[in-house]
Amino acid sequence: MIMASSQVKSPGNLRLLLTGVGGQGTLLASRLLGEAALAAGYSPLVSETHGMAQRGGIVISTVVLGELQSPIISPGEADILLGFEALETFRALTYCHADSLVIANTATIIPYTVAVGKGRYPEVESLLSLMAQHVREVCAFDAAALARQAGSPLAVNMVILGALTATEYLPLSQTEILAAIRGHTKTEFLEANLAAFQMGAAAARDPDNWRRRSL
Amino acid sequence: MSELLGGQAGERRLLMGNEAIVRGALEAGVRCVATYPGTPASEIGDRCYEISRQGHLYFEYSTNEKVALEVTAGAAASGWRALAAMKHVGLNVAADTLMTLGYVGIKGGLVIVSADDPSLFSSQNEQDNRSYAKMAGLPMLEPASPQEAKDMALAAFSLSEELGLPVLLRTTTRLNHTRGAVTLGKLAANGGAGHFVKDPFHQVMVPAVAREAHARLVRQQVPALIRSEASPFNVITGSGPWGVVASGVAAAYVADALLELKLSHQVTFLKLGFTHPLPAGLIGDFLSRVERVLVVEELEPYLEEGLKNIAHSRQLTLEIRGKGEGLFSRLYEFHPALVRQVLARFFDLPYEKPTPPLPQQILGQPLPDRPPNLCPGCPHRAMYYAVKIALQELGQEGIFPTDIGCYTLGLLPPLSMADFLICMGSSISTGAGIAKATGQQVVAFIGDSTFFHAGLPALANAVHNRHDLLLVILDNGTTAMTGHQPHPGITLTPPGYPGKPIELEKLVRALGVENLWVVNPLKYKESLAACKEALGKAGLRVLISRSPCPLYLQRLTGKKSKARFQVVGACGDCRHCLDYFGCPAMYLKHGASQMAIDPILCAGCAFCGQFCQAIRPVKESS
């Protein structure tokens, strides 16, 4: 009998979903992952949302590696979720499955609806602990603070990439990711970006930043 | 140098679908590209603009898609290879040209890129432009990946020349905005000047000529069909009694579903890339080999109906399904799990439906929305505010037909300055009709780029037919929504931009508009006074609201305003700024009846300080 199940996966296939708010650099981060994967011999697919989403709205992009041909990811099928903003990371939890890795920036960008008193921004701590109940593990830390510390508030994407590279999930080495960053960064931002990347990697190595599903 | 001009043959690059199309066209030796910007096709024009600044390519941002198609048709009639790119609804604007272009034919290859938008990510409808290929009798290719986008763009030029017909390259948002590995080919060598050969009795479409030309177009369907039958873009994989047919990105979802459901020995998969004319022989043979067929295509049942026709002509009675209850919808884009699920259901396979976590349920409360908003410092918001207050002070209600651009976001509260919208340019004439039917005060809004695109004939009509409305032209000096492309009215041009600017004010006056105001919307007193004056008059009135898009200005000059504003003292429960203006930099201090302005988001436009006493500039020293 042929088993048809959403859990069927071919070895080597990896689906990453990136979410954030316009201006946070999610598109560049997904492109850099794609470039690094291409240089490593993969045939990656990187999909981007353009258009209305860029006026302060939500920006989602995807990176798909392996023998898959679909550029986008269905709900429940992202192996890795890279969340650039706390609320948006939680919103994108619907793309995750029980074995997903979530890397979450704990910094918030208050939506206008909340800023004007129409809606409440949930407690970040509760978002994180709820998320950890539905995925394999969550690595959460203030990526915005690290980016500022590295000298570039816009380098949140570099912090997140650094953290991802420090995990075991990605079939790409730190050298390969760094080469992609070097190849696509203006000289004046390179130093700060590399510093931000290393701070992200250090954050992912800190066990205090990890939460796992309580069994 | 543009990245698309570099790279050796055989090199792999990570190209966006739109970039891959440009690369394919360059490998084919394209000489002329024209477009009107529109998501999801905009990057085709933007890359070609960069390339045209460096090389041998003629590129223009045309005033609209019809003009773009005609410029490329003229170039192609003169022997150049040419490409016109547009979003799906742009092809409606160009449809008059398109429908007779096949009669006239071309000499140099002409490729028309249509970028359809299933799910309406940034469009007013989700029409399926494959119908145009059928209606206009033109060959059509549908890429499923960036690599195919490059290969098909390249192949489309010779196909076009072999048939003497333009070729429709039909894409969708997902293809346009997906990056994938593309193996480059060799760039074509630079060609020479074109030459127009006079042949009026084949190229001037008066009835006597067009009767013959239509017969020629119909005859050309035969060699087109032969090429479709032999096309390497139509591929059969797998083997088995079940049939699946797909085109475009849907074919990628099918490929993954077959892989994940391990169906390569149960399913024969026909992936179609040359989809007009449909390869009837290939499809007929396929249909006679399988027991049941599922057609997987986004939007309309174009392939499904084609397959049913072919089955009928071959007297095949097998089940062919695609759209319908429990199968695929005619609405919105597909995704991998959806295709996998329908495939499993259709072939009676056990399938466990995934149960993704539902964030709102898990949290037990709704997640706050994050709608897009006009940027801080956006002059459109300031103009909307002035019109709103002017109407209020005059005790009038306004009806607001609007148009297509960033300012359409004026729909959302608190602005709520959009009541009616169909398509590019519709604000003026629909406003005229509303005013005629109701006698209500109509204030129509249109952007500067949209005005040049489709507003000019509408304004001429409004003048000539003595319509009664106030038209506000929101002139921010650029086509902001799609990424700051130039248009004929721009005065602030990127360095080296060759276009000649047309003065909007002179143009409007020349059309016979007598009641004209030009205001800087960031100067509140001035714009409010002009609005009241304009609203107080009858007949056709035009108010030009002129202030550059701050993002565009920043991009051009590299400078950002350093001014910042703050709320000084207690402002109580007034909330006027939230209820009428709604700048994203404004927020309500937590737990307090007190407004504040975020100094990081504030653009320093100084507008709010003109209507609220409590808002004052931040002094440098503080």
PDB file of C-alpha atoms in Angstrom, chain B residues 175-428:
ATOM      1  CA  LEU B 175       7.923  32.591 -10.667  1.00  0.00           C
ATOM      2  CA  ASN B 176       8.718  36.294 -11.053  1.00  0.00           C
ATOM      3  CA  HIS B 177       9.867  36.588  -7.431  1.00  0.00           C
ATOM      4  CA  THR B 178      11.569  33.250  -6.896  1.00  0.00           C
ATOM      5  CA  ARG B 179      15.329  33.028  -7.074  1.00  0.00           C
ATOM      6  CA  GLY B 180      16.782  29.789  -8.306  1.00  0.00           C
ATOM      7  CA  ALA B 181      19.936  28.362  -9.814  1.00  0.00           C
ATOM      8  CA  VAL B 182      20.213  29.394 -13.457  1.00  0.00           C
ATOM      9  CA  THR B 183      22.941  28.118 -15.772  1.00  0.00           C
ATOM     10  CA  LEU B 184      23.943  31.008 -17.987  1.00  0.00           C
ATOM     11  CA  GLY B 185      24.338  30.853 -21.730  1.00  0.00           C
ATOM     12  CA  LYS B 186      26.410  33.078 -23.956  1.00  0.00           C
ATOM     13  CA  LEU B 187      25.410  36.714 -24.370  1.00  0.00           C
ATOM     14  CA  ALA B 188      24.572  37.638 -27.955  1.00  0.00           C
ATOM     15  CA  ALA B 189      26.883  39.867 -29.950  1.00  0.00           C
ATOM     16  CA  ASN B 190      25.774  43.440 -30.551  1.00  0.00           C
ATOM     17  CA  GLY B 191      23.648  43.889 -33.666  1.00  0.00           C
ATOM     18  CA  GLY B 192      23.257  46.821 -36.026  1.00  0.00           C
ATOM     19  CA  ALA B 193      20.515  49.292 -36.830  1.00  0.00           C
ATOM     20  CA  GLY B 194      17.117  48.031 -37.883  1.00  0.00           C
ATOM     21  CA  HIS B 195      15.535  48.853 -41.219  1.00  0.00           C
ATOM     22  CA  PHE B 196      11.857  49.311 -41.919  1.00  0.00           C
ATOM     23  CA  VAL B 197      10.795  47.715 -45.192  1.00  0.00           C
ATOM     24  CA  LYS B 198       7.648  49.247 -46.635  1.00  0.00           C
ATOM     25  CA  ASP B 199       4.914  46.684 -47.176  1.00  0.00           C
ATOM     26  CA  PRO B 200       1.688  48.627 -46.617  1.00  0.00           C
ATOM     27  CA  PHE B 201      -0.667  46.019 -48.058  1.00  0.00           C
ATOM     28  CA  HIS B 202       0.429  43.637 -45.336  1.00  0.00           C
ATOM     29  CA  GLN B 203       1.048  46.097 -42.523  1.00  0.00           C
ATOM     30  CA  VAL B 204      -1.707  48.698 -42.644  1.00  0.00           C
ATOM     31  CA  MET B 205      -4.769  47.144 -41.072  1.00  0.00           C
ATOM     32  CA  VAL B 206      -7.611  48.567 -43.114  1.00  0.00           C
ATOM     33  CA  PRO B 207     -10.455  46.078 -43.585  1.00  0.00           C
ATOM     34  CA  ALA B 208      -9.336  44.746 -46.971  1.00  0.00           C
ATOM     35  CA  VAL B 209      -5.816  44.078 -45.693  1.00  0.00           C
ATOM     36  CA  ALA B 210      -6.969  42.794 -42.304  1.00  0.00           C
ATOM     37  CA  ARG B 211      -9.282  40.208 -43.899  1.00  0.00           C
ATOM     38  CA  GLU B 212      -6.243  38.632 -45.518  1.00  0.00           C
ATOM     39  CA  ALA B 213      -4.142  39.143 -42.415  1.00  0.00           C
ATOM     40  CA  HIS B 214      -6.634  37.330 -40.237  1.00  0.00           C
ATOM     41  CA  ALA B 215      -6.557  34.367 -42.629  1.00  0.00           C
ATOM     42  CA  ARG B 216      -2.758  34.424 -42.434  1.00  0.00           C
ATOM     43  CA  LEU B 217      -2.901  34.458 -38.631  1.00  0.00           C
ATOM     44  CA  VAL B 218      -5.238  31.463 -38.643  1.00  0.00           C
ATOM     45  CA  ARG B 219      -2.945  29.640 -41.114  1.00  0.00           C
ATOM     46  CA  GLN B 220       0.024  30.328 -38.825  1.00  0.00           C
ATOM     47  CA  GLN B 221      -1.613  28.226 -36.120  1.00  0.00           C
ATOM     48  CA  VAL B 222      -0.507  25.170 -38.116  1.00  0.00           C
ATOM     49  CA  PRO B 223       3.268  25.762 -37.947  1.00  0.00           C
ATOM     50  CA  ALA B 224       2.746  26.991 -34.380  1.00  0.00           C
ATOM     51  CA  LEU B 225       1.125  23.665 -33.508  1.00  0.00           C
ATOM     52  CA  ILE B 226       3.986  21.739 -35.125  1.00  0.00           C
ATOM     53  CA  ARG B 227       6.434  23.617 -32.906  1.00  0.00           C
ATOM     54  CA  SER B 228       4.296  23.021 -29.833  1.00  0.00           C
ATOM     55  CA  GLU B 229       4.177  19.275 -30.573  1.00  0.00           C
ATOM     56  CA  ALA B 230       7.976  19.130 -30.849  1.00  0.00           C
ATOM     57  CA  SER B 231       8.751  21.552 -28.023  1.00  0.00           C
ATOM     58  CA  PRO B 232      11.304  20.439 -25.427  1.00  0.00           C
ATOM     59  CA  PHE B 233       9.265  22.425 -22.889  1.00  0.00           C
ATOM     60  CA  ASN B 234       6.509  19.785 -22.927  1.00  0.00           C
ATOM     61  CA  VAL B 235       7.853  16.844 -20.946  1.00  0.00           C
ATOM     62  CA  ILE B 236       6.440  13.473 -19.891  1.00  0.00           C
ATOM     63  CA  THR B 237       7.956  11.803 -16.820  1.00  0.00           C
ATOM     64  CA  GLY B 238       7.039   8.735 -14.779  1.00  0.00           C
ATOM     65  CA  SER B 239       4.871   5.886 -15.916  1.00  0.00           C
ATOM     66  CA  GLY B 240       1.624   4.401 -14.774  1.00  0.00           C
ATOM     67  CA  PRO B 241      -2.111   4.365 -15.379  1.00  0.00           C
ATOM     68  CA  TRP B 242      -2.877   7.651 -13.629  1.00  0.00           C
ATOM     69  CA  GLY B 243      -2.330  10.896 -15.485  1.00  0.00           C
ATOM     70  CA  VAL B 244      -1.407  14.324 -14.121  1.00  0.00           C
ATOM     71  CA  VAL B 245      -1.056  17.442 -16.268  1.00  0.00           C
ATOM     72  CA  ALA B 246       0.274  20.770 -15.032  1.00  0.00           C
ATOM     73  CA  SER B 247       1.910  23.996 -16.173  1.00  0.00           C
ATOM     74  CA  GLY B 248       3.799  26.860 -14.529  1.00  0.00           C
ATOM     75  CA  VAL B 249       4.681  26.788 -10.843  1.00  0.00           C
ATOM     76  CA  ALA B 250       1.877  24.252 -10.244  1.00  0.00           C
ATOM     77  CA  ALA B 251       4.094  21.752 -12.105  1.00  0.00           C
ATOM     78  CA  ALA B 252       6.755  22.205  -9.399  1.00  0.00           C
ATOM     79  CA  TYR B 253       4.197  21.413  -6.692  1.00  0.00           C
ATOM     80  CA  VAL B 254       3.155  18.301  -8.633  1.00  0.00           C
ATOM     81  CA  ALA B 255       6.768  17.156  -9.026  1.00  0.00           C
ATOM     82  CA  ASP B 256       7.304  17.419  -5.254  1.00  0.00           C
ATOM     83  CA  ALA B 257       3.996  15.719  -4.469  1.00  0.00           C
ATOM     84  CA  LEU B 258       4.828  12.781  -6.752  1.00  0.00           C
ATOM     85  CA  LEU B 259       8.225  12.514  -5.079  1.00  0.00           C
ATOM     86  CA  GLU B 260       6.833  12.689  -1.551  1.00  0.00           C
ATOM     87  CA  LEU B 261       3.937  10.348  -2.260  1.00  0.00           C
ATOM     88  CA  LYS B 262       6.340   8.028  -4.143  1.00  0.00           C
ATOM     89  CA  LEU B 263       4.073   7.897  -7.166  1.00  0.00           C
ATOM     90  CA  SER B 264       6.509   7.853 -10.071  1.00  0.00           C
ATOM     91  CA  HIS B 265       5.423   4.311 -10.996  1.00  0.00           C
ATOM     92  CA  GLN B 266       1.715   4.999 -10.652  1.00  0.00           C
ATOM     93  CA  VAL B 267       1.551   8.372 -12.375  1.00  0.00           C
ATOM     94  CA  THR B 268       2.428   9.572 -15.855  1.00  0.00           C
ATOM     95  CA  PHE B 269       3.101  13.288 -15.523  1.00  0.00           C
ATOM     96  CA  LEU B 270       2.763  15.622 -18.483  1.00  0.00           C
ATOM     97  CA  LYS B 271       4.339  18.989 -17.742  1.00  0.00           C
ATOM     98  CA  LEU B 272       3.337  21.544 -20.327  1.00  0.00           C
ATOM     99  CA  GLY B 273       5.511  24.590 -21.031  1.00  0.00           C
ATOM    100  CA  PHE B 274       4.327  25.405 -24.582  1.00  0.00           C
ATOM    101  CA  THR B 275       0.661  25.991 -23.803  1.00  0.00           C
ATOM    102  CA  HIS B 276      -0.698  27.748 -26.896  1.00  0.00           C
ATOM    103  CA  PRO B 277      -1.435  26.173 -29.223  1.00  0.00           C
ATOM    104  CA  LEU B 278      -1.706  23.095 -27.004  1.00  0.00           C
ATOM    105  CA  PRO B 279       0.166  20.113 -28.440  1.00  0.00           C
ATOM    106  CA  ALA B 280      -2.992  18.210 -29.369  1.00  0.00           C
ATOM    107  CA  GLY B 281      -1.142  15.169 -30.733  1.00  0.00           C
ATOM    108  CA  LEU B 282       1.082  14.800 -27.679  1.00  0.00           C
ATOM    109  CA  ILE B 283      -1.844  15.338 -25.319  1.00  0.00           C
ATOM    110  CA  GLY B 284      -4.082  12.938 -27.289  1.00  0.00           C
ATOM    111  CA  ASP B 285      -1.448  10.206 -27.112  1.00  0.00           C
ATOM    112  CA  PHE B 286      -0.988  10.857 -23.406  1.00  0.00           C
ATOM    113  CA  LEU B 287      -4.746  10.668 -22.808  1.00  0.00           C
ATOM    114  CA  SER B 288      -4.988   7.365 -24.651  1.00  0.00           C
ATOM    115  CA  ARG B 289      -2.297   5.875 -22.370  1.00  0.00           C
ATOM    116  CA  VAL B 290      -3.844   6.723 -18.992  1.00  0.00           C
ATOM    117  CA  GLU B 291      -7.067   5.853 -17.152  1.00  0.00           C
ATOM    118  CA  ARG B 292      -7.877   9.080 -15.301  1.00  0.00           C
ATOM    119  CA  VAL B 293      -6.388  12.545 -15.439  1.00  0.00           C
ATOM    120  CA  LEU B 294      -6.002  15.277 -12.861  1.00  0.00           C
ATOM    121  CA  VAL B 295      -5.178  18.729 -14.225  1.00  0.00           C
ATOM    122  CA  VAL B 296      -3.238  20.955 -11.834  1.00  0.00           C
ATOM    123  CA  GLU B 297      -3.272  24.624 -12.838  1.00  0.00           C
ATOM    124  CA  GLU B 298      -3.718  27.855 -10.914  1.00  0.00           C
ATOM    125  CA  LEU B 299      -6.670  30.133 -11.761  1.00  0.00           C
ATOM    126  CA  GLU B 300      -8.842  29.226 -14.773  1.00  0.00           C
ATOM    127  CA  PRO B 301      -9.378  25.715 -16.214  1.00  0.00           C
ATOM    128  CA  TYR B 302      -7.416  26.599 -19.357  1.00  0.00           C
ATOM    129  CA  LEU B 303      -5.575  23.290 -19.740  1.00  0.00           C
ATOM    130  CA  GLU B 304      -8.519  21.296 -18.415  1.00  0.00           C
ATOM    131  CA  GLU B 305     -10.862  22.608 -21.105  1.00  0.00           C
ATOM    132  CA  GLY B 306      -8.180  22.119 -23.758  1.00  0.00           C
ATOM    133  CA  LEU B 307      -7.690  18.519 -22.668  1.00  0.00           C
ATOM    134  CA  LYS B 308     -11.423  17.846 -22.705  1.00  0.00           C
ATOM    135  CA  ASN B 309     -11.644  19.202 -26.266  1.00  0.00           C
ATOM    136  CA  ILE B 310      -8.783  16.992 -27.390  1.00  0.00           C
ATOM    137  CA  ALA B 311     -10.287  13.945 -25.655  1.00  0.00           C
ATOM    138  CA  HIS B 312     -13.599  14.655 -27.364  1.00  0.00           C
ATOM    139  CA  SER B 313     -12.012  14.892 -30.805  1.00  0.00           C
ATOM    140  CA  ARG B 314     -10.257  11.578 -30.205  1.00  0.00           C
ATOM    141  CA  GLN B 315     -13.465  10.026 -28.830  1.00  0.00           C
ATOM    142  CA  LEU B 316     -11.767   9.287 -25.523  1.00  0.00           C
ATOM    143  CA  THR B 317     -14.095   9.074 -22.554  1.00  0.00           C
ATOM    144  CA  LEU B 318     -11.673   8.926 -19.636  1.00  0.00           C
ATOM    145  CA  GLU B 319     -12.252  11.086 -16.592  1.00  0.00           C
ATOM    146  CA  ILE B 320     -10.477  14.464 -16.805  1.00  0.00           C
ATOM    147  CA  ARG B 321     -10.843  16.638 -13.732  1.00  0.00           C
ATOM    148  CA  GLY B 322      -9.226  19.791 -12.365  1.00  0.00           C
ATOM    149  CA  LYS B 323     -11.460  22.485 -10.987  1.00  0.00           C
ATOM    150  CA  GLY B 324     -14.406  21.706  -8.795  1.00  0.00           C
ATOM    151  CA  GLU B 325     -15.709  20.712  -5.388  1.00  0.00           C
ATOM    152  CA  GLY B 326     -13.106  18.692  -3.492  1.00  0.00           C
ATOM    153  CA  LEU B 327     -10.514  19.338  -6.181  1.00  0.00           C
ATOM    154  CA  PHE B 328      -8.841  22.594  -7.162  1.00  0.00           C
ATOM    155  CA  SER B 329     -10.220  26.099  -6.854  1.00  0.00           C
ATOM    156  CA  ARG B 330     -10.216  28.801  -9.510  1.00  0.00           C
ATOM    157  CA  LEU B 331      -9.151  31.167  -6.738  1.00  0.00           C
ATOM    158  CA  TYR B 332      -5.699  32.059  -5.381  1.00  0.00           C
ATOM    159  CA  GLU B 333      -2.293  30.505  -5.713  1.00  0.00           C
ATOM    160  CA  PHE B 334      -1.611  26.889  -4.782  1.00  0.00           C
ATOM    161  CA  HIS B 335       0.985  25.534  -2.360  1.00  0.00           C
ATOM    162  CA  PRO B 336       2.765  22.184  -2.119  1.00  0.00           C
ATOM    163  CA  ALA B 337       0.587  20.558   0.576  1.00  0.00           C
ATOM    164  CA  LEU B 338      -2.624  21.575  -1.169  1.00  0.00           C
ATOM    165  CA  VAL B 339      -1.530  19.942  -4.419  1.00  0.00           C
ATOM    166  CA  ARG B 340      -0.322  16.846  -2.555  1.00  0.00           C
ATOM    167  CA  GLN B 341      -3.628  16.562  -0.725  1.00  0.00           C
ATOM    168  CA  VAL B 342      -5.838  16.918  -3.809  1.00  0.00           C
ATOM    169  CA  LEU B 343      -3.627  14.480  -5.703  1.00  0.00           C
ATOM    170  CA  ALA B 344      -3.950  11.902  -2.917  1.00  0.00           C
ATOM    171  CA  ARG B 345      -7.709  12.420  -2.715  1.00  0.00           C
ATOM    172  CA  PHE B 346      -8.231  12.147  -6.468  1.00  0.00           C
ATOM    173  CA  PHE B 347      -6.281   8.889  -6.712  1.00  0.00           C
ATOM    174  CA  ASP B 348      -7.869   7.483  -3.522  1.00  0.00           C
ATOM    175  CA  LEU B 349      -4.647   7.337  -1.540  1.00  0.00           C
ATOM    176  CA  PRO B 350      -4.730   7.361   2.241  1.00  0.00           C
ATOM    177  CA  TYR B 351      -3.690  10.826   3.296  1.00  0.00           C
ATOM    178  CA  GLU B 352      -3.153  12.243   6.703  1.00  0.00           C
ATOM    179  CA  LYS B 353      -3.987  15.921   6.570  1.00  0.00           C
ATOM    180  CA  PRO B 354      -1.304  17.964   8.309  1.00  0.00           C
ATOM    181  CA  THR B 355      -2.452  19.816  11.413  1.00  0.00           C
ATOM    182  CA  PRO B 356      -0.261  22.881  11.640  1.00  0.00           C
ATOM    183  CA  PRO B 357      -0.264  24.793  14.929  1.00  0.00           C
ATOM    184  CA  LEU B 358      -2.785  27.646  15.005  1.00  0.00           C
ATOM    185  CA  PRO B 359      -1.127  30.591  16.783  1.00  0.00           C
ATOM    186  CA  GLN B 360      -4.316  32.443  17.627  1.00  0.00           C
ATOM    187  CA  GLN B 361      -5.867  29.351  19.229  1.00  0.00           C
ATOM    188  CA  ILE B 362      -2.674  28.549  21.103  1.00  0.00           C
ATOM    189  CA  LEU B 363      -2.490  32.065  22.499  1.00  0.00           C
ATOM    190  CA  GLY B 364      -6.220  32.199  23.220  1.00  0.00           C
ATOM    191  CA  GLN B 365      -6.549  35.745  21.915  1.00  0.00           C
ATOM    192  CA  PRO B 366      -6.399  37.396  18.501  1.00  0.00           C
ATOM    193  CA  LEU B 367      -2.988  38.472  17.246  1.00  0.00           C
ATOM    194  CA  PRO B 368      -2.891  42.190  16.507  1.00  0.00           C
ATOM    195  CA  ASP B 369      -2.890  42.950  12.769  1.00  0.00           C
ATOM    196  CA  ARG B 370       0.003  44.639  11.062  1.00  0.00           C
ATOM    197  CA  PRO B 371      -1.563  46.298   8.030  1.00  0.00           C
ATOM    198  CA  PRO B 372       0.627  48.212   5.578  1.00  0.00           C
ATOM    199  CA  ASN B 373       0.462  51.973   6.069  1.00  0.00           C
ATOM    200  CA  LEU B 374       1.552  55.144   4.326  1.00  0.00           C
ATOM    201  CA  CYS B 375       5.086  55.954   5.502  1.00  0.00           C
ATOM    202  CA  PRO B 376       5.827  58.635   8.134  1.00  0.00           C
ATOM    203  CA  GLY B 377       6.278  61.923   6.295  1.00  0.00           C
ATOM    204  CA  CYS B 378       4.215  60.759   3.314  1.00  0.00           C
ATOM    205  CA  PRO B 379       2.693  63.820   1.603  1.00  0.00           C
ATOM    206  CA  HIS B 380      -0.398  61.795   0.593  1.00  0.00           C
ATOM    207  CA  ARG B 381      -1.474  61.539   4.231  1.00  0.00           C
ATOM    208  CA  ALA B 382      -1.113  65.309   4.653  1.00  0.00           C
ATOM    209  CA  MET B 383      -3.259  65.968   1.577  1.00  0.00           C
ATOM    210  CA  TYR B 384      -5.913  63.506   2.708  1.00  0.00           C
ATOM    211  CA  TYR B 385      -5.995  65.245   6.071  1.00  0.00           C
ATOM    212  CA  ALA B 386      -6.513  68.685   4.497  1.00  0.00           C
ATOM    213  CA  VAL B 387      -9.379  67.437   2.297  1.00  0.00           C
ATOM    214  CA  LYS B 388     -10.984  65.703   5.280  1.00  0.00           C
ATOM    215  CA  ILE B 389     -10.824  68.820   7.463  1.00  0.00           C
ATOM    216  CA  ALA B 390     -11.942  71.146   4.658  1.00  0.00           C
ATOM    217  CA  LEU B 391     -15.040  69.004   4.040  1.00  0.00           C
ATOM    218  CA  GLN B 392     -15.752  68.893   7.756  1.00  0.00           C
ATOM    219  CA  GLU B 393     -15.445  72.648   8.145  1.00  0.00           C
ATOM    220  CA  LEU B 394     -17.741  73.167   5.154  1.00  0.00           C
ATOM    221  CA  GLY B 395     -20.191  70.616   6.549  1.00  0.00           C
ATOM    222  CA  GLN B 396     -20.000  68.512   3.402  1.00  0.00           C
ATOM    223  CA  GLU B 397     -19.671  64.808   2.734  1.00  0.00           C
ATOM    224  CA  GLY B 398     -17.215  63.825   0.022  1.00  0.00           C
ATOM    225  CA  ILE B 399     -17.259  60.734  -2.207  1.00  0.00           C
ATOM    226  CA  PHE B 400     -13.721  59.588  -2.965  1.00  0.00           C
ATOM    227  CA  PRO B 401     -13.046  57.650  -6.154  1.00  0.00           C
ATOM    228  CA  THR B 402      -9.380  56.688  -5.927  1.00  0.00           C
ATOM    229  CA  ASP B 403      -6.713  55.169  -8.107  1.00  0.00           C
ATOM    230  CA  ILE B 404      -3.768  52.782  -8.080  1.00  0.00           C
ATOM    231  CA  GLY B 405      -0.614  53.565  -6.128  1.00  0.00           C
ATOM    232  CA  CYS B 406       0.648  53.955  -2.554  1.00  0.00           C
ATOM    233  CA  TYR B 407      -2.197  56.377  -1.896  1.00  0.00           C
ATOM    234  CA  THR B 408      -4.723  53.559  -2.296  1.00  0.00           C
ATOM    235  CA  LEU B 409      -3.707  52.767   1.303  1.00  0.00           C
ATOM    236  CA  GLY B 410      -5.831  55.817   2.147  1.00  0.00           C
ATOM    237  CA  LEU B 411      -8.617  53.216   2.158  1.00  0.00           C
ATOM    238  CA  LEU B 412      -7.675  52.167   5.681  1.00  0.00           C
ATOM    239  CA  PRO B 413      -8.833  53.995   8.800  1.00  0.00           C
ATOM    240  CA  PRO B 414      -8.277  56.496  10.180  1.00  0.00           C
ATOM    241  CA  LEU B 415      -7.886  58.129   6.761  1.00  0.00           C
ATOM    242  CA  SER B 416     -10.786  56.296   5.065  1.00  0.00           C
ATOM    243  CA  MET B 417     -10.322  58.375   1.940  1.00  0.00           C
ATOM    244  CA  ALA B 418     -11.152  55.783  -0.729  1.00  0.00           C
ATOM    245  CA  ASP B 419     -14.670  54.852  -1.830  1.00  0.00           C
ATOM    246  CA  PHE B 420     -14.416  53.467  -5.344  1.00  0.00           C
ATOM    247  CA  LEU B 421     -11.657  51.877  -7.424  1.00  0.00           C
ATOM    248  CA  ILE B 422     -11.627  49.668 -10.487  1.00  0.00           C
ATOM    249  CA  CYS B 423      -8.326  50.041 -12.286  1.00  0.00           C
ATOM    250  CA  MET B 424      -5.600  52.453 -13.411  1.00  0.00           C
ATOM    251  CA  GLY B 425      -7.124  55.819 -14.268  1.00  0.00           C
ATOM    252  CA  SER B 426     -10.651  54.949 -13.169  1.00  0.00           C
ATOM    253  CA  SER B 427     -10.839  57.664 -10.490  1.00  0.00           C
ATOM    254  CA  ILE B 428     -11.588  60.533 -12.845  1.00  0.00           C
TER     255      ILE B 428
END
